[in-house]
mmCIF file of C-alpha atoms in Angstrom:
data_model
loop_
_atom_site.group_PDB
_atom_site.id
_atom_site.type_symbol
_atom_site.label_atom_id
_atom_site.label_comp_id
_atom_site.label_asym_id
_atom_site.label_seq_id
_atom_site.Cartn_x
_atom_site.Cartn_y
_atom_site.Cartn_z
ATOM 1 C CA MET S 844 -26.694 -223.406 114.520
ATOM 2 C CA THR S 845 -27.958 -224.129 111.035
ATOM 3 C CA GLU S 846 -31.285 -222.943 109.699
ATOM 4 C CA THR S 847 -33.819 -224.160 107.157
ATOM 5 C CA TYR S 848 -35.433 -221.748 104.706
ATOM 6 C CA ARG S 849 -38.548 -222.575 102.673
ATOM 7 C CA THR S 850 -39.954 -220.576 99.751
ATOM 8 C CA LYS S 851 -42.194 -220.922 96.738
ATOM 9 C CA MET S 852 -39.325 -219.767 94.531
ATOM 10 C CA LEU S 853 -35.668 -220.326 95.361
ATOM 11 C CA ILE S 854 -33.180 -218.465 93.176
ATOM 12 C CA LEU S 855 -29.495 -219.278 92.927
ATOM 13 C CA GLY S 856 -27.463 -216.338 91.654
ATOM 14 C CA SER S 857 -27.816 -212.577 91.987
ATOM 15 C CA GLY S 858 -26.864 -211.136 88.600
ATOM 16 C CA PRO S 859 -29.362 -209.516 86.223
ATOM 17 C CA ALA S 860 -31.068 -212.861 85.554
ATOM 18 C CA GLY S 861 -31.536 -213.878 89.172
ATOM 19 C CA LEU S 862 -32.594 -210.433 90.339
ATOM 20 C CA SER S 863 -35.072 -209.989 87.489
ATOM 21 C CA ALA S 864 -36.576 -213.365 88.383
ATOM 22 C CA ALA S 865 -36.767 -212.202 91.997
ATOM 23 C CA ILE S 866 -38.516 -208.941 91.091
ATOM 24 C CA TYR S 867 -41.167 -210.708 89.043
ATOM 25 C CA GLY S 868 -41.511 -213.544 91.544
ATOM 26 C CA ALA S 869 -41.932 -211.164 94.459
ATOM 27 C CA ARG S 870 -44.559 -209.151 92.610
ATOM 28 C CA ALA S 871 -46.440 -212.417 92.042
ATOM 29 C CA GLY S 872 -46.482 -213.061 95.813
ATOM 30 C CA MET S 873 -43.978 -215.933 95.706
ATOM 31 C CA GLU S 874 -41.737 -214.430 98.418
ATOM 32 C CA PRO S 875 -38.541 -215.521 96.660
ATOM 33 C CA ILE S 876 -35.241 -216.183 98.373
ATOM 34 C CA VAL S 877 -32.056 -215.326 96.482
ATOM 35 C CA VAL S 878 -28.902 -217.175 97.491
ATOM 36 C CA GLN S 879 -26.340 -214.711 96.224
ATOM 37 C CA GLY S 880 -23.324 -216.965 95.699
ATOM 38 C CA LEU S 881 -19.617 -216.174 95.552
ATOM 39 C CA GLN S 882 -20.046 -212.993 93.508
ATOM 40 C CA PRO S 883 -23.166 -211.093 94.590
ATOM 41 C CA GLY S 884 -24.348 -209.026 91.646
ATOM 42 C CA GLY S 885 -22.628 -211.194 89.058
ATOM 43 C CA GLN S 886 -20.175 -210.095 86.389
ATOM 44 C CA LEU S 887 -21.501 -206.535 86.256
ATOM 45 C CA THR S 888 -19.931 -205.881 89.652
ATOM 46 C CA ILE S 889 -16.512 -206.074 87.982
ATOM 47 C CA THR S 890 -17.621 -203.988 84.987
ATOM 48 C CA THR S 891 -16.978 -200.265 85.082
ATOM 49 C CA ASP S 892 -18.792 -198.378 82.319
ATOM 50 C CA VAL S 893 -22.141 -199.824 81.217
ATOM 51 C CA GLU S 894 -23.506 -198.032 78.180
ATOM 52 C CA ASN S 895 -25.906 -200.563 76.684
ATOM 53 C CA TYR S 896 -28.418 -201.290 79.442
ATOM 54 C CA PRO S 897 -31.784 -199.732 78.502
ATOM 55 C CA GLY S 898 -33.101 -196.848 80.547
ATOM 56 C CA PHE S 899 -29.926 -194.831 81.115
ATOM 57 C CA ARG S 900 -28.934 -192.123 78.658
ATOM 58 C CA ASP S 901 -25.556 -191.680 80.362
ATOM 59 C CA VAL S 902 -22.927 -194.302 81.127
ATOM 60 C CA VAL S 903 -23.564 -196.021 84.467
ATOM 61 C CA GLN S 904 -21.256 -198.083 86.635
ATOM 62 C CA GLY S 905 -21.826 -201.842 86.786
ATOM 63 C CA PRO S 906 -21.643 -202.122 90.602
ATOM 64 C CA TRP S 907 -24.123 -199.259 91.003
ATOM 65 C CA LEU S 908 -26.535 -200.857 88.539
ATOM 66 C CA MET S 909 -26.488 -204.119 90.469
ATOM 67 C CA GLU S 910 -26.939 -202.314 93.793
ATOM 68 C CA GLU S 911 -30.041 -200.648 92.379
ATOM 69 C CA MET S 912 -31.377 -203.916 90.999
ATOM 70 C CA THR S 913 -30.778 -205.630 94.338
ATOM 71 C CA ALA S 914 -32.533 -202.834 96.209
ATOM 72 C CA GLN S 915 -35.477 -203.039 93.822
ATOM 73 C CA ALA S 916 -35.795 -206.795 94.371
ATOM 74 C CA GLU S 917 -35.692 -206.330 98.143
ATOM 75 C CA SER S 918 -38.224 -203.485 98.036
ATOM 76 C CA VAL S 919 -40.863 -205.736 96.463
ATOM 77 C CA GLY S 920 -40.342 -208.578 98.928
ATOM 78 C CA THR S 921 -37.270 -210.611 97.996
ATOM 79 C CA ARG S 922 -35.072 -212.017 100.747
ATOM 80 C CA MET S 923 -31.325 -211.893 99.999
ATOM 81 C CA ILE S 924 -29.035 -214.377 101.717
ATOM 82 C CA PHE S 925 -25.246 -214.420 101.486
ATOM 83 C CA ASP S 926 -24.356 -218.072 101.041
ATOM 84 C CA THR S 927 -22.788 -220.483 98.583
ATOM 85 C CA ILE S 928 -24.522 -223.727 97.655
ATOM 86 C CA VAL S 929 -22.311 -226.818 97.975
ATOM 87 C CA ASP S 930 -24.818 -229.653 97.506
ATOM 88 C CA VAL S 931 -28.146 -230.116 95.753
ATOM 89 C CA ASP S 932 -30.980 -232.625 95.694
ATOM 90 C CA LEU S 933 -33.170 -232.282 92.624
ATOM 91 C CA SER S 934 -34.716 -235.746 92.878
ATOM 92 C CA GLN S 935 -37.933 -234.493 94.469
ATOM 93 C CA ARG S 936 -39.820 -231.350 95.370
ATOM 94 C CA PRO S 937 -39.317 -229.187 97.233
ATOM 95 C CA PHE S 938 -35.862 -228.919 95.720
ATOM 96 C CA LYS S 939 -33.182 -228.988 98.399
ATOM 97 C CA MET S 940 -29.974 -226.946 98.490
ATOM 98 C CA ILE S 941 -27.264 -227.055 101.169
ATOM 99 C CA GLY S 942 -25.142 -223.973 101.919
ATOM 100 C CA ASP S 943 -21.470 -224.141 102.812
ATOM 101 C CA GLY S 944 -22.341 -223.455 106.444
ATOM 102 C CA GLY S 945 -24.944 -226.230 106.566
ATOM 103 C CA ASP S 946 -28.072 -224.121 106.115
ATOM 104 C CA VAL S 947 -30.835 -225.842 104.148
ATOM 105 C CA TYR S 948 -32.851 -224.134 101.407
ATOM 106 C CA LEU S 949 -36.109 -225.646 100.148
ATOM 107 C CA GLY S 950 -37.870 -224.348 97.054
ATOM 108 C CA ASP S 951 -41.188 -225.394 95.542
ATOM 109 C CA THR S 952 -39.626 -224.102 92.337
ATOM 110 C CA LEU S 953 -35.969 -223.467 91.620
ATOM 111 C CA VAL S 954 -34.434 -220.848 89.342
ATOM 112 C CA ILE S 955 -30.767 -221.402 88.489
ATOM 113 C CA ALA S 956 -29.087 -218.127 87.547
ATOM 114 C CA THR S 957 -25.495 -218.868 88.534
ATOM 115 C CA GLY S 958 -24.054 -217.271 85.386
ATOM 116 C CA ALA S 959 -20.814 -217.895 83.557
ATOM 117 C CA GLN S 960 -17.326 -216.488 83.728
ATOM 118 C CA ALA S 961 -15.140 -215.581 80.787
ATOM 119 C CA LYS S 962 -12.031 -217.699 80.455
ATOM 120 C CA TRP S 963 -8.844 -215.671 80.756
ATOM 121 C CA LEU S 964 -5.287 -216.201 79.593
ATOM 122 C CA ASN S 965 -3.804 -215.580 83.061
ATOM 123 C CA VAL S 966 -0.747 -213.757 81.740
ATOM 124 C CA PRO S 967 0.979 -210.663 83.161
ATOM 125 C CA GLY S 968 -0.910 -207.411 82.726
ATOM 126 C CA GLU S 969 -4.260 -209.041 82.013
ATOM 127 C CA GLU S 970 -5.872 -208.462 85.410
ATOM 128 C CA ALA S 971 -4.298 -205.046 85.948
ATOM 129 C CA LEU S 972 -5.527 -203.811 82.557
ATOM 130 C CA SER S 973 -9.005 -205.308 82.765
ATOM 131 C CA GLY S 974 -11.344 -202.447 81.890
ATOM 132 C CA LYS S 975 -8.354 -200.363 80.813
ATOM 133 C CA GLY S 976 -7.909 -201.861 77.382
ATOM 134 C CA VAL S 977 -8.390 -205.575 78.093
ATOM 135 C CA SER S 978 -11.905 -207.029 77.871
ATOM 136 C CA ALA S 979 -13.657 -210.339 77.360
ATOM 137 C CA CYS S 980 -16.731 -208.926 75.605
ATOM 138 C CA ALA S 981 -16.568 -206.984 72.347
ATOM 139 C CA THR S 982 -20.320 -206.431 72.202
ATOM 140 C CA CYS S 983 -20.155 -204.954 75.708
ATOM 141 C CA ASP S 984 -17.070 -202.747 75.328
ATOM 142 C CA GLY S 985 -16.360 -202.443 71.605
ATOM 143 C CA PHE S 986 -18.060 -199.058 71.389
ATOM 144 C CA PHE S 987 -15.273 -197.527 73.506
ATOM 145 C CA TYR S 988 -12.713 -198.347 70.776
ATOM 146 C CA ARG S 989 -14.267 -196.506 67.870
ATOM 147 C CA GLY S 990 -11.609 -195.692 65.297
ATOM 148 C CA LYS S 991 -8.866 -197.405 67.305
ATOM 149 C CA LYS S 992 -6.645 -200.395 66.658
ATOM 150 C CA VAL S 993 -7.804 -203.576 68.386
ATOM 151 C CA VAL S 994 -6.845 -207.233 68.656
ATOM 152 C CA VAL S 995 -8.992 -210.274 69.340
ATOM 153 C CA ILE S 996 -7.404 -213.371 70.859
ATOM 154 C CA GLY S 997 -8.793 -216.827 70.086
ATOM 155 C CA GLY S 998 -9.703 -219.107 67.212
ATOM 156 C CA GLY S 999 -13.205 -220.437 67.826
ATOM 157 C CA ASN S 1000 -16.648 -219.120 66.946
ATOM 158 C CA THR S 1001 -16.573 -216.568 69.745
ATOM 159 C CA ALA S 1002 -13.270 -215.053 68.623
ATOM 160 C CA VAL S 1003 -14.284 -214.826 64.960
ATOM 161 C CA GLU S 1004 -17.662 -213.330 65.846
ATOM 162 C CA GLU S 1005 -15.967 -210.767 68.126
ATOM 163 C CA ALA S 1006 -13.495 -209.835 65.376
ATOM 164 C CA LEU S 1007 -16.281 -209.391 62.846
ATOM 165 C CA TYR S 1008 -18.303 -207.352 65.318
ATOM 166 C CA MET S 1009 -15.354 -205.042 66.012
ATOM 167 C CA THR S 1010 -15.214 -204.040 62.337
ATOM 168 C CA ASN S 1011 -18.325 -201.966 63.125
ATOM 169 C CA HIS S 1012 -16.077 -199.756 65.243
ATOM 170 C CA SER S 1013 -12.537 -200.230 63.940
ATOM 171 C CA ASP S 1014 -10.882 -200.408 60.534
ATOM 172 C CA ASP S 1015 -7.846 -202.182 62.041
ATOM 173 C CA VAL S 1016 -8.726 -205.491 63.699
ATOM 174 C CA THR S 1017 -6.157 -208.249 64.217
ATOM 175 C CA LEU S 1018 -7.106 -211.787 65.195
ATOM 176 C CA ILE S 1019 -4.365 -213.569 67.140
ATOM 177 C CA HIS S 1020 -4.507 -217.368 67.194
ATOM 178 C CA ARG S 1021 -2.125 -219.917 68.682
ATOM 179 C CA ARG S 1022 -2.573 -222.397 65.821
ATOM 180 C CA ASP S 1023 -2.312 -222.242 62.020
ATOM 181 C CA SER S 1024 -6.025 -222.802 61.419
ATOM 182 C CA LEU S 1025 -9.259 -221.693 63.040
ATOM 183 C CA ARG S 1026 -11.704 -223.883 64.937
ATOM 184 C CA SER S 1027 -14.734 -221.775 64.041
ATOM 185 C CA GLU S 1028 -17.483 -222.717 61.601
ATOM 186 C CA LYS S 1029 -16.526 -222.404 57.947
ATOM 187 C CA ILE S 1030 -19.154 -219.785 57.184
ATOM 188 C CA LEU S 1031 -17.670 -217.563 59.881
ATOM 189 C CA GLN S 1032 -14.160 -218.151 58.565
ATOM 190 C CA ASP S 1033 -15.272 -217.187 55.071
ATOM 191 C CA ARG S 1034 -16.680 -213.921 56.387
ATOM 192 C CA LEU S 1035 -13.528 -213.241 58.388
ATOM 193 C CA PHE S 1036 -11.097 -213.836 55.513
ATOM 194 C CA ALA S 1037 -13.241 -211.749 53.162
ATOM 195 C CA ASN S 1038 -13.259 -208.733 55.469
ATOM 196 C CA PRO S 1039 -10.527 -206.231 54.510
ATOM 197 C CA LYS S 1040 -10.543 -204.702 57.986
ATOM 198 C CA ILE S 1041 -9.301 -207.938 59.603
ATOM 199 C CA SER S 1042 -5.819 -209.459 59.525
ATOM 200 C CA VAL S 1043 -4.760 -212.706 61.210
ATOM 201 C CA MET S 1044 -1.596 -213.492 63.127
ATOM 202 C CA TRP S 1045 -1.067 -217.270 63.149
ATOM 203 C CA ASN S 1046 0.839 -219.398 65.661
ATOM 204 C CA LYS S 1047 1.053 -216.691 68.289
ATOM 205 C CA THR S 1048 0.372 -216.754 72.015
ATOM 206 C CA VAL S 1049 0.191 -213.774 74.342
ATOM 207 C CA GLU S 1050 3.172 -213.390 76.650
ATOM 208 C CA GLN S 1051 1.882 -210.258 78.360
ATOM 209 C CA PHE S 1052 -0.310 -207.194 78.003
ATOM 210 C CA VAL S 1053 1.706 -203.984 78.051
ATOM 211 C CA ALA S 1054 0.650 -200.802 79.847
ATOM 212 C CA GLY S 1055 1.658 -197.239 79.116
ATOM 213 C CA GLY S 1056 0.421 -193.696 78.784
ATOM 214 C CA ASP S 1057 -1.096 -191.395 81.381
ATOM 215 C CA PRO S 1058 -3.351 -192.618 82.853
ATOM 216 C CA LYS S 1059 -1.928 -196.063 82.255
ATOM 217 C CA GLY S 1060 -3.835 -198.224 79.840
ATOM 218 C CA LEU S 1061 -3.148 -200.913 77.266
ATOM 219 C CA VAL S 1062 -0.656 -199.893 74.586
ATOM 220 C CA GLY S 1063 0.352 -203.266 73.171
ATOM 221 C CA VAL S 1064 0.644 -207.030 73.428
ATOM 222 C CA ASP S 1065 3.863 -209.062 73.607
ATOM 223 C CA LEU S 1066 3.645 -212.315 71.631
ATOM 224 C CA ILE S 1067 5.552 -215.594 71.300
ATOM 225 C CA ASP S 1068 5.572 -217.683 68.127
ATOM 226 C CA THR S 1069 4.386 -221.196 69.011
ATOM 227 C CA GLN S 1070 6.616 -222.800 66.368
ATOM 228 C CA THR S 1071 9.837 -220.805 66.486
ATOM 229 C CA GLY S 1072 9.696 -219.231 69.940
ATOM 230 C CA GLU S 1073 10.375 -215.844 68.362
ATOM 231 C CA LYS S 1074 9.081 -212.881 70.358
ATOM 232 C CA SER S 1075 7.224 -209.947 68.823
ATOM 233 C CA HIS S 1076 5.077 -206.991 69.818
ATOM 234 C CA ILE S 1077 1.893 -205.537 68.395
ATOM 235 C CA ALA S 1078 0.710 -202.069 69.349
ATOM 236 C CA THR S 1079 -2.988 -201.844 70.137
ATOM 237 C CA ASN S 1080 -5.516 -199.781 72.049
ATOM 238 C CA GLY S 1081 -7.833 -202.657 72.897
ATOM 239 C CA ALA S 1082 -7.522 -206.414 73.356
ATOM 240 C CA PHE S 1083 -10.482 -208.778 73.526
ATOM 241 C CA VAL S 1084 -9.843 -212.200 75.046
ATOM 242 C CA ALA S 1085 -12.273 -214.565 73.310
ATOM 243 C CA ILE S 1086 -11.337 -218.085 74.351
ATOM 244 C CA GLY S 1087 -14.733 -219.093 75.679
ATOM 245 C CA HIS S 1088 -16.816 -218.991 78.839
ATOM 246 C CA ALA S 1089 -17.203 -221.382 81.756
ATOM 247 C CA PRO S 1090 -20.784 -221.588 83.073
ATOM 248 C CA ALA S 1091 -21.099 -222.133 86.819
ATOM 249 C CA THR S 1092 -22.769 -225.534 86.569
ATOM 250 C CA GLU S 1093 -20.263 -227.908 88.174
ATOM 251 C CA ILE S 1094 -22.631 -228.687 91.036
ATOM 252 C CA PHE S 1095 -25.428 -229.630 88.628
ATOM 253 C CA LYS S 1096 -23.522 -231.874 86.212
ATOM 254 C CA GLU S 1097 -24.843 -235.090 87.785
ATOM 255 C CA HIS S 1098 -28.419 -233.819 87.868
ATOM 256 C CA LEU S 1099 -29.116 -231.865 84.674
ATOM 257 C CA ASP S 1100 -28.369 -232.182 80.977
ATOM 258 C CA LEU S 1101 -25.449 -229.911 80.085
ATOM 259 C CA ILE S 1102 -24.479 -228.894 76.561
ATOM 260 C CA ASP S 1103 -21.831 -226.846 74.719
ATOM 261 C CA GLY S 1104 -19.191 -226.888 77.401
ATOM 262 C CA GLY S 1105 -21.397 -226.982 80.473
ATOM 263 C CA TYR S 1106 -24.441 -224.797 79.759
ATOM 264 C CA ILE S 1107 -27.755 -226.037 81.152
ATOM 265 C CA GLU S 1108 -30.001 -227.415 78.442
ATOM 266 C CA VAL S 1109 -33.447 -225.841 78.309
ATOM 267 C CA GLU S 1110 -36.502 -226.236 76.140
ATOM 268 C CA PRO S 1111 -35.903 -223.991 73.098
ATOM 269 C CA GLY S 1112 -37.270 -220.502 73.608
ATOM 270 C CA THR S 1113 -37.955 -221.049 77.307
ATOM 271 C CA PRO S 1114 -36.049 -221.324 80.608
ATOM 272 C CA LYS S 1115 -37.605 -224.747 81.313
ATOM 273 C CA THR S 1116 -35.272 -227.650 82.091
ATOM 274 C CA LYS S 1117 -36.138 -231.326 81.843
ATOM 275 C CA ILE S 1118 -37.204 -231.284 85.517
ATOM 276 C CA PRO S 1119 -40.694 -229.820 86.095
ATOM 277 C CA GLY S 1120 -40.525 -226.745 88.297
ATOM 278 C CA LEU S 1121 -36.831 -226.146 87.672
ATOM 279 C CA PHE S 1122 -35.758 -223.262 85.452
ATOM 280 C CA ALA S 1123 -32.437 -221.878 84.212
ATOM 281 C CA CYS S 1124 -31.874 -218.325 83.021
ATOM 282 C CA GLY S 1125 -29.119 -215.931 82.068
ATOM 283 C CA ASP S 1126 -25.582 -216.855 81.092
ATOM 284 C CA VAL S 1127 -25.835 -220.280 82.715
ATOM 285 C CA MET S 1128 -28.034 -221.386 79.799
ATOM 286 C CA ASP S 1129 -27.272 -218.765 77.131
ATOM 287 C CA HIS S 1130 -24.085 -219.431 75.185
ATOM 288 C CA VAL S 1131 -25.063 -217.146 72.307
ATOM 289 C CA TYR S 1132 -25.942 -213.623 73.481
ATOM 290 C CA ARG S 1133 -24.494 -213.303 77.017
ATOM 291 C CA GLN S 1134 -25.728 -209.751 77.623
ATOM 292 C CA ALA S 1135 -27.104 -208.224 80.815
ATOM 293 C CA VAL S 1136 -30.357 -207.269 79.112
ATOM 294 C CA THR S 1137 -30.946 -210.748 77.658
ATOM 295 C CA ALA S 1138 -30.111 -212.292 81.031
ATOM 296 C CA ALA S 1139 -32.689 -210.035 82.670
ATOM 297 C CA GLY S 1140 -35.238 -211.040 80.047
ATOM 298 C CA THR S 1141 -34.785 -214.752 80.647
ATOM 299 C CA GLY S 1142 -34.973 -214.109 84.396
ATOM 300 C CA CYS S 1143 -38.389 -212.556 83.853
ATOM 301 C CA MET S 1144 -39.405 -215.573 81.771
ATOM 302 C CA ALA S 1145 -38.252 -217.977 84.501
ATOM 303 C CA ALA S 1146 -40.316 -216.203 87.151
ATOM 304 C CA LEU S 1147 -43.429 -216.106 84.976
ATOM 305 C CA ASP S 1148 -43.075 -219.790 84.144
ATOM 306 C CA ALA S 1149 -42.479 -220.656 87.809
ATOM 307 C CA GLU S 1150 -45.633 -218.791 88.863
ATOM 308 C CA ARG S 1151 -47.664 -220.487 86.133
ATOM 309 C CA PHE S 1152 -46.251 -223.878 87.101
ATOM 310 C CA LEU S 1153 -47.377 -223.488 90.714
ATOM 311 C CA ALA S 1154 -50.753 -222.033 89.709
ATOM 312 C CA LYS S 1155 -51.427 -224.987 87.423
ATOM 313 C CA GLU S 1156 -50.359 -227.415 90.121
ATOM 314 C CA GLU S 1157 -52.668 -225.748 92.661
ATOM 315 C CA PHE S 1158 -55.569 -225.798 90.204
ATOM 316 C CA GLU S 1159 -55.065 -229.486 89.503
ATOM 317 C CA LEU S 1160 -54.983 -230.283 93.223
ATOM 318 C CA MET S 1161 -58.220 -228.358 93.773
ATOM 319 C CA ALA S 1162 -59.855 -230.115 90.817
ATOM 320 C CA ALA S 1163 -58.800 -233.500 92.192
ATOM 321 C CA GLU S 1164 -60.551 -232.750 95.460
#
């Protein structure tokens, strides 16, 4: 038997953005409901060492951090529901969401915090070595490769920015690109080519990531030349896959304005979408920073704006009477 849930603030997604929105919304008496989605806790649940989230002097584990954040949200009055949304109606308020089991969720306001996933190469060794030398976020994990040899794979803005960032930690950074020219902005290319710590390998694709050592971790990358088919190998301690991210917005593409490969468009400097009462926060709208702490910050902003939206609406109704 299906059920219908109604709340002042409905939140889709349970990563740092969604849970921060829930904490602030609950403290404002909005009794939020969080629909947790396919990956409760978001990307941090598949991240081992987290060293850059404020408040912890020692390295913490991503899954533990999200468990604590979830418990905090529940302790102040948030209701967590394990479900995946398969259909939405944003044409009127309350906003209506349908779960894959038929349950109905109604929200006077809606906070979309469904996040984004890094795109992967899907080659041998990539999954097995994730967190053991292979990463999709240099700003998250680059610190662990201080003084080591690293490679960055990709040719767009993200890849060039990651390569430049890694020069803060490594004097030996190699950018591997499958074409003979980069797709990134010229100003970024100029910075890349001028940096003596960075070399570029053109016309190369990754055949596999190679493990070794004790305990086993990344020791190198096997490559294939895209023009000649020649195989080669580059030894490395760290590999950063930087071929873009895919925001989880497929279900909203007919309802909201999407930009830059599927990110939800918001009013600059805010989590407000074009639909009054509907907010987007975290990696689903942020294609620039993509950090847990910035996601949490925009989640806070979404909750504050949602509370103010309802308060203004209530005031206007009272004034009209």
